[in-house]
Backbone as CSV, one residue per row, in Angstrom:
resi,resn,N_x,N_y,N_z,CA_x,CA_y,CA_z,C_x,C_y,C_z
1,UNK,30.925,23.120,-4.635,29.485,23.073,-4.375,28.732,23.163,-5.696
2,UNK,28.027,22.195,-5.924,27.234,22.808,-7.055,25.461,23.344,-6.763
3,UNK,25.100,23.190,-7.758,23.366,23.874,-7.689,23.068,22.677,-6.768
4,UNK,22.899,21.720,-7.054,21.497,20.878,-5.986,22.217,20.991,-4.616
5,UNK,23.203,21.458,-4.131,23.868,21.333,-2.626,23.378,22.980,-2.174
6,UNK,23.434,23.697,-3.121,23.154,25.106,-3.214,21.394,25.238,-2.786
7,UNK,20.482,24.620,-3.606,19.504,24.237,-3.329,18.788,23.743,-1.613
8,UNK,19.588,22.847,-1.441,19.403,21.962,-0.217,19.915,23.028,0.938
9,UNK,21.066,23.829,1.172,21.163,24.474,1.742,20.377,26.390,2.227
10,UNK,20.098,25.771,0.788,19.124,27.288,1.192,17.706,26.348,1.876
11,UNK,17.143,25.472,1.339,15.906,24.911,2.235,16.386,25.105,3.898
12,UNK,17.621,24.875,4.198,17.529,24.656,5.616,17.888,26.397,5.984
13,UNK,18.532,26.673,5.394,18.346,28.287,6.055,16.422,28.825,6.235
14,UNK,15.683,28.333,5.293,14.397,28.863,5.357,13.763,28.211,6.285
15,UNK,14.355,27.187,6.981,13.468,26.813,7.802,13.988,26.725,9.315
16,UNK,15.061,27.756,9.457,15.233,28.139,10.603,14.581,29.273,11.749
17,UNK,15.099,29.761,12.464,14.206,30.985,13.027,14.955,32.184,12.398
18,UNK,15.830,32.020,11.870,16.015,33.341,11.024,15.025,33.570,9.876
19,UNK,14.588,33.059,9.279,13.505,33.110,8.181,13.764,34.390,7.439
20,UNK,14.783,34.261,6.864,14.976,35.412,5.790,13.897,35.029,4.491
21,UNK,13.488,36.052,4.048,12.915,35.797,2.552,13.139,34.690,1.606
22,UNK,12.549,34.284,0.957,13.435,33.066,-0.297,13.718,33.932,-1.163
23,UNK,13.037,35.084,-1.561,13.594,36.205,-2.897,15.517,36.783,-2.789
24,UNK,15.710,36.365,-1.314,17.596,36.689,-1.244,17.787,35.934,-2.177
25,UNK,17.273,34.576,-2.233,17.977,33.207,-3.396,17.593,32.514,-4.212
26,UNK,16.645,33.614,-4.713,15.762,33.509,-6.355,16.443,32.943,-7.408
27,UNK,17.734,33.674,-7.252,18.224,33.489,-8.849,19.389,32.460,-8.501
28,UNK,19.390,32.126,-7.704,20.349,30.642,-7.437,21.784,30.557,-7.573
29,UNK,22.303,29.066,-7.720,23.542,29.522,-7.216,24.274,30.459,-8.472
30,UNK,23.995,30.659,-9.818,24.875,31.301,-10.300,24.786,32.542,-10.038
31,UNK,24.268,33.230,-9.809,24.025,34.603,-9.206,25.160,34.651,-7.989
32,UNK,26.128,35.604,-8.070,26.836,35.811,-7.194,26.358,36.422,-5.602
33,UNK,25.673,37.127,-5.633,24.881,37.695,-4.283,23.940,36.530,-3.724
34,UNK,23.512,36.082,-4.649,22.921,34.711,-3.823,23.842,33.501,-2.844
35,UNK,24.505,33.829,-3.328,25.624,32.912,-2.585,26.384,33.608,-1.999
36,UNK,26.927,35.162,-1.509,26.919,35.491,-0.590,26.184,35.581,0.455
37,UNK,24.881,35.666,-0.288,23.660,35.978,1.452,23.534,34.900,1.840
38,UNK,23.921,33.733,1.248,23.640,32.517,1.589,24.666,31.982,2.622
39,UNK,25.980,32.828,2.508,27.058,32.267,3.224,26.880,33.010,4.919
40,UNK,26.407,34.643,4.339,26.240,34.912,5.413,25.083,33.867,6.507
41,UNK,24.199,33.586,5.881,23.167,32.731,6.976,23.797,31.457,7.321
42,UNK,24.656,30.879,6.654,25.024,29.681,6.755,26.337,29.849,8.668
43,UNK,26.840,31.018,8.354,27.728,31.328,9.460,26.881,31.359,10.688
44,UNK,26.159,32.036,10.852,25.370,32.190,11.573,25.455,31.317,12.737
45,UNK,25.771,31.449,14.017,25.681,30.186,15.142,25.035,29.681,14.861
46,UNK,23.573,29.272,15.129,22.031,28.612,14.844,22.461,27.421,13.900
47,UNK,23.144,28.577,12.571,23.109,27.107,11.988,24.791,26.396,11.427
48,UNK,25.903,27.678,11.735,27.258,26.725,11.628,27.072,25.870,11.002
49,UNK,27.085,25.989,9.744,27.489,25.230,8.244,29.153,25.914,8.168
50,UNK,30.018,26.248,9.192,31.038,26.877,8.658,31.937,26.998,7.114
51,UNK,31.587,25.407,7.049,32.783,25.178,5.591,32.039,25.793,4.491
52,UNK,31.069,25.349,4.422,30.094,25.782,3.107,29.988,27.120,3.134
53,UNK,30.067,27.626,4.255,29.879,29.329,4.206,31.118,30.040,3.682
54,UNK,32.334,29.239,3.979,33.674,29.870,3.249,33.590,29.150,2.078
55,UNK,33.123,28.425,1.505,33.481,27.785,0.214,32.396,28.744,-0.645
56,UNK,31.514,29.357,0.069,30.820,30.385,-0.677,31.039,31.354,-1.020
57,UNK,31.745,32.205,0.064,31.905,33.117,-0.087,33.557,33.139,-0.953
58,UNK,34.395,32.150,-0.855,35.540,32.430,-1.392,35.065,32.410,-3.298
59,UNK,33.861,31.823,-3.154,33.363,31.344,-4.506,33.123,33.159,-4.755
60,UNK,33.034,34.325,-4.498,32.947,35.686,-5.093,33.706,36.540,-4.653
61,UNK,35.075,35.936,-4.634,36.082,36.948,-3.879,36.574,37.457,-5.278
62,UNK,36.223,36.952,-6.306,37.289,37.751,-7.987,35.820,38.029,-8.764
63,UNK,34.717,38.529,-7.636,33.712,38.871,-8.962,34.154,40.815,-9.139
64,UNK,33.474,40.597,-9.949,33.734,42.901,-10.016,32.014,43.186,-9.961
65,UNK,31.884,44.020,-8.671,30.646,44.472,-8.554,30.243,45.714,-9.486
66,UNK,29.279,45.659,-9.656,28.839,47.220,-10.609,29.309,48.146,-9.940
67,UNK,30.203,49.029,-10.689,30.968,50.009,-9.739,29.882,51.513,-9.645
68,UNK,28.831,51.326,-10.342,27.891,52.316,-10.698,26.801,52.104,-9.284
69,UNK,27.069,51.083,-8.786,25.907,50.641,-7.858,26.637,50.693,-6.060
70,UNK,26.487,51.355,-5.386,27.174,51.333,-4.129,26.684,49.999,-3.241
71,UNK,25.478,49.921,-3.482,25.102,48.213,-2.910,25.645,47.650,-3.578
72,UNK,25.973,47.258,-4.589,26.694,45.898,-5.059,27.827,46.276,-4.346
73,UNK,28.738,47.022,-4.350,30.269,47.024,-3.931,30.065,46.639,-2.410
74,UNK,29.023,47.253,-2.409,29.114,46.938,-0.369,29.026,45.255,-0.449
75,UNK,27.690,45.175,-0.801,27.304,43.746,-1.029,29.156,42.454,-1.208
76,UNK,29.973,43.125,-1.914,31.184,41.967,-2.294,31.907,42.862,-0.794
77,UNK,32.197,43.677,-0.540,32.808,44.292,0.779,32.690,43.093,1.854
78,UNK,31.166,43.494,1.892,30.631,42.439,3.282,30.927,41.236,3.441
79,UNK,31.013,41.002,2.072,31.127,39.586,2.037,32.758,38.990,1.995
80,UNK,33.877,40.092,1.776,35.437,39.770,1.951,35.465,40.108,3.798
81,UNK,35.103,40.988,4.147,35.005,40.985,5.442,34.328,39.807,6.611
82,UNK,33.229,39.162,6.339,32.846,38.190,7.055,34.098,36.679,6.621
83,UNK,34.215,36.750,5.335,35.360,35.736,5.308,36.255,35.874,5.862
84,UNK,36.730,37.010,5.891,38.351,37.422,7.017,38.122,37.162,8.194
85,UNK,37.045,37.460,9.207,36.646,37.354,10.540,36.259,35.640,10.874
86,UNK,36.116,35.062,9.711,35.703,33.368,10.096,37.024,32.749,9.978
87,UNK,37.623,33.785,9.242,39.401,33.200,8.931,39.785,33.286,10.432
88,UNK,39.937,34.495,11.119,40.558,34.847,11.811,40.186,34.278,13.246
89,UNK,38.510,33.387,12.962,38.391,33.057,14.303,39.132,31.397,14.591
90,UNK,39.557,31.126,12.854,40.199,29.900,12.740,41.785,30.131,13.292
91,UNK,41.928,31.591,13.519,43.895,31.915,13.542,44.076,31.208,12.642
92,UNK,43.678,31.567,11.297,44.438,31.994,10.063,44.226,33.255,9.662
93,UNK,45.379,33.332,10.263,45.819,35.548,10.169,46.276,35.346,8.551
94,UNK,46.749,34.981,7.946,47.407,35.185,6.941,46.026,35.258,5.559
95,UNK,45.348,34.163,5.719,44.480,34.259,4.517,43.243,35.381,5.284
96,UNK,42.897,36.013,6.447,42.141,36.804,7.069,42.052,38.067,6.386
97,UNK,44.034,38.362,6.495,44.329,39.539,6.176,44.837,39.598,4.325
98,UNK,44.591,38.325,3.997,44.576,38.628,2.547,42.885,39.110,1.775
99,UNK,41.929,38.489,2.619,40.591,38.414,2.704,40.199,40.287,2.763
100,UNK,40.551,40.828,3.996,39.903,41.845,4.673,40.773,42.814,3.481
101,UNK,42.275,42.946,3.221,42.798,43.366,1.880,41.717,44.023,0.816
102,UNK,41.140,42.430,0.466,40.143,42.660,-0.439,39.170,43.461,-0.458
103,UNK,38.421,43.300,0.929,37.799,43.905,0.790,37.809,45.890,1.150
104,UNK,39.086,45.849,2.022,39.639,47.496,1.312,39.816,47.932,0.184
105,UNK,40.104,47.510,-0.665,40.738,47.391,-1.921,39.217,47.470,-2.692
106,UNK,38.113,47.174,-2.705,37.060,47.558,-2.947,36.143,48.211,-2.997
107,UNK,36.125,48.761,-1.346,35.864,49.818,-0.795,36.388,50.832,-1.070
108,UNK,37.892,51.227,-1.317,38.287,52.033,-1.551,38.630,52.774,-3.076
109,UNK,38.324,51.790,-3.633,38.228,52.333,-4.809,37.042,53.070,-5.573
110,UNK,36.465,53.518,-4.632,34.924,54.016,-5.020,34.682,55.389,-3.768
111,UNK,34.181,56.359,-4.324,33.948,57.597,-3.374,32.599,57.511,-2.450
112,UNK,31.697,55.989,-2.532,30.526,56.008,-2.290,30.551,56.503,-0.541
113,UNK,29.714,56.752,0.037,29.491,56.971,1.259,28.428,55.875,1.764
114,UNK,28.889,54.775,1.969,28.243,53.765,2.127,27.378,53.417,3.543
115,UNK,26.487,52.306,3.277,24.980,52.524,4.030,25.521,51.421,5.491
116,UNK,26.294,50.790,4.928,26.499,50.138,6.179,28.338,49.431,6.670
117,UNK,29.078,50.022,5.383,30.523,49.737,5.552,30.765,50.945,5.902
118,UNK,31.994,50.846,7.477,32.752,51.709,7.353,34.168,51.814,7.009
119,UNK,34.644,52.136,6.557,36.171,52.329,6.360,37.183,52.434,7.099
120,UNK,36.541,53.260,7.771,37.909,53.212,8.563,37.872,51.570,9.638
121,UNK,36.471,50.996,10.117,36.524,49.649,10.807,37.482,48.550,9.411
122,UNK,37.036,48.747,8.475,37.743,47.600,7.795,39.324,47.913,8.070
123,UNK,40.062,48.752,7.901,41.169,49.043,8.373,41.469,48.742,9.247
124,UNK,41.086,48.946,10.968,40.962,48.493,11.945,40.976,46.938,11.894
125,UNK,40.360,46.336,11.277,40.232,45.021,10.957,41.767,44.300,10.439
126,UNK,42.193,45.125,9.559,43.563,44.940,8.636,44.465,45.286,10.147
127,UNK,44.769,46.117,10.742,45.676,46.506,11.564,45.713,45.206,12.814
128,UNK,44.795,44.474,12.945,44.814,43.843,14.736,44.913,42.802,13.800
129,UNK,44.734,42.283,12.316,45.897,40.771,12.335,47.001,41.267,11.930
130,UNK,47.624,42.622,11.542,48.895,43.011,11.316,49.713,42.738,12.564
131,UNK,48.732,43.230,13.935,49.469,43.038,14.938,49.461,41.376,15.376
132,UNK,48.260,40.707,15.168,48.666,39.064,15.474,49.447,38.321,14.615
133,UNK,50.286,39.211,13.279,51.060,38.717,12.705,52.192,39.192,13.180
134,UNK,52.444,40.088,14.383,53.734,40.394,14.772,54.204,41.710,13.742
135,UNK,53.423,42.245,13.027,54.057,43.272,11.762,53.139,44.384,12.530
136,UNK,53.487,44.815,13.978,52.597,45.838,14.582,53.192,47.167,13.647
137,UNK,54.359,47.252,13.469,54.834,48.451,13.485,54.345,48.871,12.102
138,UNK,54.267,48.344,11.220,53.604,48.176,9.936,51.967,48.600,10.047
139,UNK,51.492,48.142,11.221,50.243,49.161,11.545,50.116,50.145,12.024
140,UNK,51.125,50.294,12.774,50.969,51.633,13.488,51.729,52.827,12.856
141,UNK,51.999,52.422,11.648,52.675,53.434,10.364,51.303,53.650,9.553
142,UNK,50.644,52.311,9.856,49.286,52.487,8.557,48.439,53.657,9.385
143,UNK,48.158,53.481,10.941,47.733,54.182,10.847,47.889,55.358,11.315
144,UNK,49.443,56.194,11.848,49.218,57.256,11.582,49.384,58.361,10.461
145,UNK,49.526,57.605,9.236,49.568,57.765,8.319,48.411,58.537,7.917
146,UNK,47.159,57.540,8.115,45.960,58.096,8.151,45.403,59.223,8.979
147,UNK,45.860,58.876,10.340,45.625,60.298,10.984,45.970,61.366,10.620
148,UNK,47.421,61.413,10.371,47.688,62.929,9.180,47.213,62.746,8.252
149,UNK,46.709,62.264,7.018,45.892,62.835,6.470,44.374,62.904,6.417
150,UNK,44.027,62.494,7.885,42.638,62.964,8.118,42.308,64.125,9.235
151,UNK,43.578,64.352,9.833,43.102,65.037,11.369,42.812,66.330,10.632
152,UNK,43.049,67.036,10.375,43.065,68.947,9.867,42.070,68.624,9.019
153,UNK,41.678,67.592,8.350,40.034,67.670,7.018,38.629,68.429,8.147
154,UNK,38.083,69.086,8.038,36.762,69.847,8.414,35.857,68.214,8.203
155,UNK,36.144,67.499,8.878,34.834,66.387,8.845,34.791,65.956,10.400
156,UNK,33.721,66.226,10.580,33.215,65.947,12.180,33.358,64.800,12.870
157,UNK,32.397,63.346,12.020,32.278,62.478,12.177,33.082,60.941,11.037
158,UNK,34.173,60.708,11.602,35.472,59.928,10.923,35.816,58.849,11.568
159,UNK,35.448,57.742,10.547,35.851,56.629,11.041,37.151,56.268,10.808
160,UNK,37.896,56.588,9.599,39.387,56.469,10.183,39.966,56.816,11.898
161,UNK,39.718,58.277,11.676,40.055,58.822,13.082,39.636,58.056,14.711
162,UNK,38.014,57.624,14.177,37.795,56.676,15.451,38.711,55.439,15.666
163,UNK,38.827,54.667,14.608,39.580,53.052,15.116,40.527,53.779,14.830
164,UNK,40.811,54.858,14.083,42.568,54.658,14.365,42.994,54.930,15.976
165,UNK,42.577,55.881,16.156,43.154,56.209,17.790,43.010,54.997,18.412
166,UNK,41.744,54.379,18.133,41.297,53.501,19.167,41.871,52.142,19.053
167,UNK,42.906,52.086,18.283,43.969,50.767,17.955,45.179,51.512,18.536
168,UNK,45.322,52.609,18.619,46.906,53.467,19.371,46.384,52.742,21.130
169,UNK,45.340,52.797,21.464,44.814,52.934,22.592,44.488,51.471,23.261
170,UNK,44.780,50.330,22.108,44.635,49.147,22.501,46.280,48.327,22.705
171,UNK,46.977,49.658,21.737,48.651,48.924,22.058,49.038,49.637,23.142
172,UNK,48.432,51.012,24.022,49.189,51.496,24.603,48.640,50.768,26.238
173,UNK,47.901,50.445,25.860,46.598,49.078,27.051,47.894,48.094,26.944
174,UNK,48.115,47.308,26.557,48.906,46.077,26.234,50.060,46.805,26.824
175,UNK,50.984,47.641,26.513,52.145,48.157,27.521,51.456,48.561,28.592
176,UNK,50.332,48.515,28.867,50.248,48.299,30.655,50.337,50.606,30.378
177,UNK,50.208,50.965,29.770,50.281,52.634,29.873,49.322,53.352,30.059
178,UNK,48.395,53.897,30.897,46.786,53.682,31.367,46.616,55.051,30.711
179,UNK,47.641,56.361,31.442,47.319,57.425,30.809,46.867,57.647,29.684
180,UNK,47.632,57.189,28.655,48.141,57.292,26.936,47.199,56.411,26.453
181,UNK,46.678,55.279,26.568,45.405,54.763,26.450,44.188,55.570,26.297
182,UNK,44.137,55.989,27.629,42.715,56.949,27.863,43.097,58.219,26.858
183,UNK,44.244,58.886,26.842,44.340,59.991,26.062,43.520,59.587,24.815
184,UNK,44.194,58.685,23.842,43.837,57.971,22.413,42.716,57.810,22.774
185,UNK,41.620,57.310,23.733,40.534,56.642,23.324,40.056,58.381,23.612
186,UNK,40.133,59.527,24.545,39.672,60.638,24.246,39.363,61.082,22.970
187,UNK,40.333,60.912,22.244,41.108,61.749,20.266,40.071,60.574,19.914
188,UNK,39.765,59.210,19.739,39.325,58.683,19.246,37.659,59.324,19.118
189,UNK,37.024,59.527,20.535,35.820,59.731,20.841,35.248,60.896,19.906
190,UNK,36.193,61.803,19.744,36.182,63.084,19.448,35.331,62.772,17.681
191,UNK,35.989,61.822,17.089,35.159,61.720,15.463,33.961,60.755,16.050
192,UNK,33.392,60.691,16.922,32.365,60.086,16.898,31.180,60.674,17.484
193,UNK,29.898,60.809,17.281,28.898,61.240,17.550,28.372,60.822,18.802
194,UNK,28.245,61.822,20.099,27.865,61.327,21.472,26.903,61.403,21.715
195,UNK,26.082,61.470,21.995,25.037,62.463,22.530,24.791,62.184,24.599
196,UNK,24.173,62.933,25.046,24.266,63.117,26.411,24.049,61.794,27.192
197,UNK,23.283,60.752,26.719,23.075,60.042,27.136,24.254,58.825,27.383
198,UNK,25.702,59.195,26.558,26.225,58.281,26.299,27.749,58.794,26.869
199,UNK,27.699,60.096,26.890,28.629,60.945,27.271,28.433,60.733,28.991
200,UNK,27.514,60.370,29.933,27.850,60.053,31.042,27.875,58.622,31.414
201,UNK,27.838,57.912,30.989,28.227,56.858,30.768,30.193,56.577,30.533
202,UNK,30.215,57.440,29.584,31.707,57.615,29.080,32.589,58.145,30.132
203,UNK,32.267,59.048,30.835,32.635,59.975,31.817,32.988,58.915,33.143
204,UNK,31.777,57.910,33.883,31.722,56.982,34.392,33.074,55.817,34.271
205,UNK,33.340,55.721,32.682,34.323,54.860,32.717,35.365,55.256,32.696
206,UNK,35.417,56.200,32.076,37.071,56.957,32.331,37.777,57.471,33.329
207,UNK,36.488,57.532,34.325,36.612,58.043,35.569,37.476,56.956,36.356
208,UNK,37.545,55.978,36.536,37.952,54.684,36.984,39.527,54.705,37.271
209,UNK,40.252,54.753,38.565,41.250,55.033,38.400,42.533,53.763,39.019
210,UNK,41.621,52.568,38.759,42.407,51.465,38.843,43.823,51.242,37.288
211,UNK,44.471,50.606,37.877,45.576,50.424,36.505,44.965,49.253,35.524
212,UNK,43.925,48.566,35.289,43.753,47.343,34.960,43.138,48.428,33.358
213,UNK,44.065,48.434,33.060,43.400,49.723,31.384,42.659,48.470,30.771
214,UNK,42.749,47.179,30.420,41.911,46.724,29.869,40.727,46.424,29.761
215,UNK,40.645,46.742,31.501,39.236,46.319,32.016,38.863,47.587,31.780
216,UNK,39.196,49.240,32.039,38.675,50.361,31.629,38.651,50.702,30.281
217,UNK,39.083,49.615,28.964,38.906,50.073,27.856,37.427,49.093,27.469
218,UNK,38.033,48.094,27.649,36.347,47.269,27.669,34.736,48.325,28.312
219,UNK,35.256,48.728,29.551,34.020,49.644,30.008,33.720,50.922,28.978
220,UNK,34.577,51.698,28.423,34.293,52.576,27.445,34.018,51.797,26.567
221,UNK,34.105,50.977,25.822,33.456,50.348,24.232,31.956,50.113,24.654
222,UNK,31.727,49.395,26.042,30.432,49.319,26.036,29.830,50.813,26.438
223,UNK,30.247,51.262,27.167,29.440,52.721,27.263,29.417,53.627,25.729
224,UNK,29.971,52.836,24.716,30.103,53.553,23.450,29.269,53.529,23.065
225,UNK,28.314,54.323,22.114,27.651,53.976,21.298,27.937,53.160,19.920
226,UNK,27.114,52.343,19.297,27.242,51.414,18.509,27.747,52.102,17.201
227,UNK,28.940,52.021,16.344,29.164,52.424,15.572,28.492,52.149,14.090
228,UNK,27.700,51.472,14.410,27.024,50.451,12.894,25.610,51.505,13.051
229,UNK,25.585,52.285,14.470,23.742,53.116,14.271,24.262,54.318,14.365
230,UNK,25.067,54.926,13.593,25.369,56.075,13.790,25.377,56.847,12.292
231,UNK,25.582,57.802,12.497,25.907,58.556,11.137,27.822,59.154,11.333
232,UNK,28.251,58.573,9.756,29.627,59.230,9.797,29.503,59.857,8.495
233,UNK,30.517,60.713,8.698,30.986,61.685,7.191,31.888,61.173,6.181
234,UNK,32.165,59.987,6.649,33.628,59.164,6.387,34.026,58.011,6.990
């Protein structure tokens, strides 16, 4: 892609109903964040530019964000993560999970407590193409790995702890095991912030005492609260 295709494509993002700002893509295509935000709009249903949106974003998969700046790191995060998920809606598990890699590998190298990545979901992310690559067991080492060394930490609210259980609870769904499901998605609930309104709701679905666990794990995610409006410690 060069600048005048770079150009032309941001005109049509501005003149959609998303109407993001033109200041996202001030500084054009050499500016690396410009051409992530650009990829992100380009994905976008509305306007499905798919290719151009991965040819963008693969265009800042080897930049190094200011490690001094927790938005920039998020900023290249977000942007290895939406490439993995456009990978993955292609079933290409392999470059998905080299993608989502990345963007652990970024994330984690920094103590920030970030504004809109969580950690432990990018993991989660890494683990369910581990399992559509058939290398389940390889996840389910990753993550109770993590559970011991997060369960006994004094932190309330843990997103390891949430997707991890809650990936124990999607393989134990798949063996058809309803109990052991619901147990995990219990342990899961536990690092996450309820409040009353959401807790009978939760109660409602768990209550359900048909065997169809998938259809009762689907009903708890939606009775969940949204993990992206919450506050975690981790």
């Amino acid at each position: 892609m060069d600048k005048e295709e770079f150009a032309k494509l941001v005109d049509i993002v501005l003149a959609t109903s998303a109407n993001p700002p033109a200041e996202l893509f001030a500084k054009g295509y050499d500016d690396w964040h410009c051409r992530a935000r650009l990829a992100h709009f380009l994905s976008m249903p509305e306007i499905n530019k798919l290719p151009q949106a991965k040819e963008l974003f693969i265009s800042v998969k080897d930049v190094e964000p200011d490690e001094a700046d927790s938005q920039d790191i998020e900023e290249k995060v977000y942007a290895m993560q939406h490439l993995s998920q456009l990978e993955k809606d292609e079933e290409d598990y392999e470059n998905a999970l080299n993608h989502i890699n990345l963007a652990i590998e970024a994330a984690e190298s920094y103590d920030f407590l970030y504004k809109y990545i969580l950690r432990g979901e990018l993991w989660a992310e890494r683990w369910n193409l581990l399992h559509l690559l058939n290398q389940t067991e390889v996840a389910e080492a990753e993550v109770n790995e993590r559970i011991e060394v997060f369960e006994d930490i004094p932190i309330e609210h843990n997103s390891y702890l949430y997707y991890g259980y809650r990936f124990k609870a999607q393989l134990a769904a798949e063996k058809g095991v309803a109990l052991i499901a619901k147990d995990y998605m219990h342990m899961a609930l536990k690092s996450m912030e309820i409040t009353t309104e959401y807790k009978e709701k939760l109660d409602k679905a768990f209550a359900a005492e048909h065997e169809n666990i998938s259809w009762i794990l689907a009903e708890i995610d939606k009775a969940t609260p949204n993990p992206d409006n919450l506050h975690w410690d981790i």
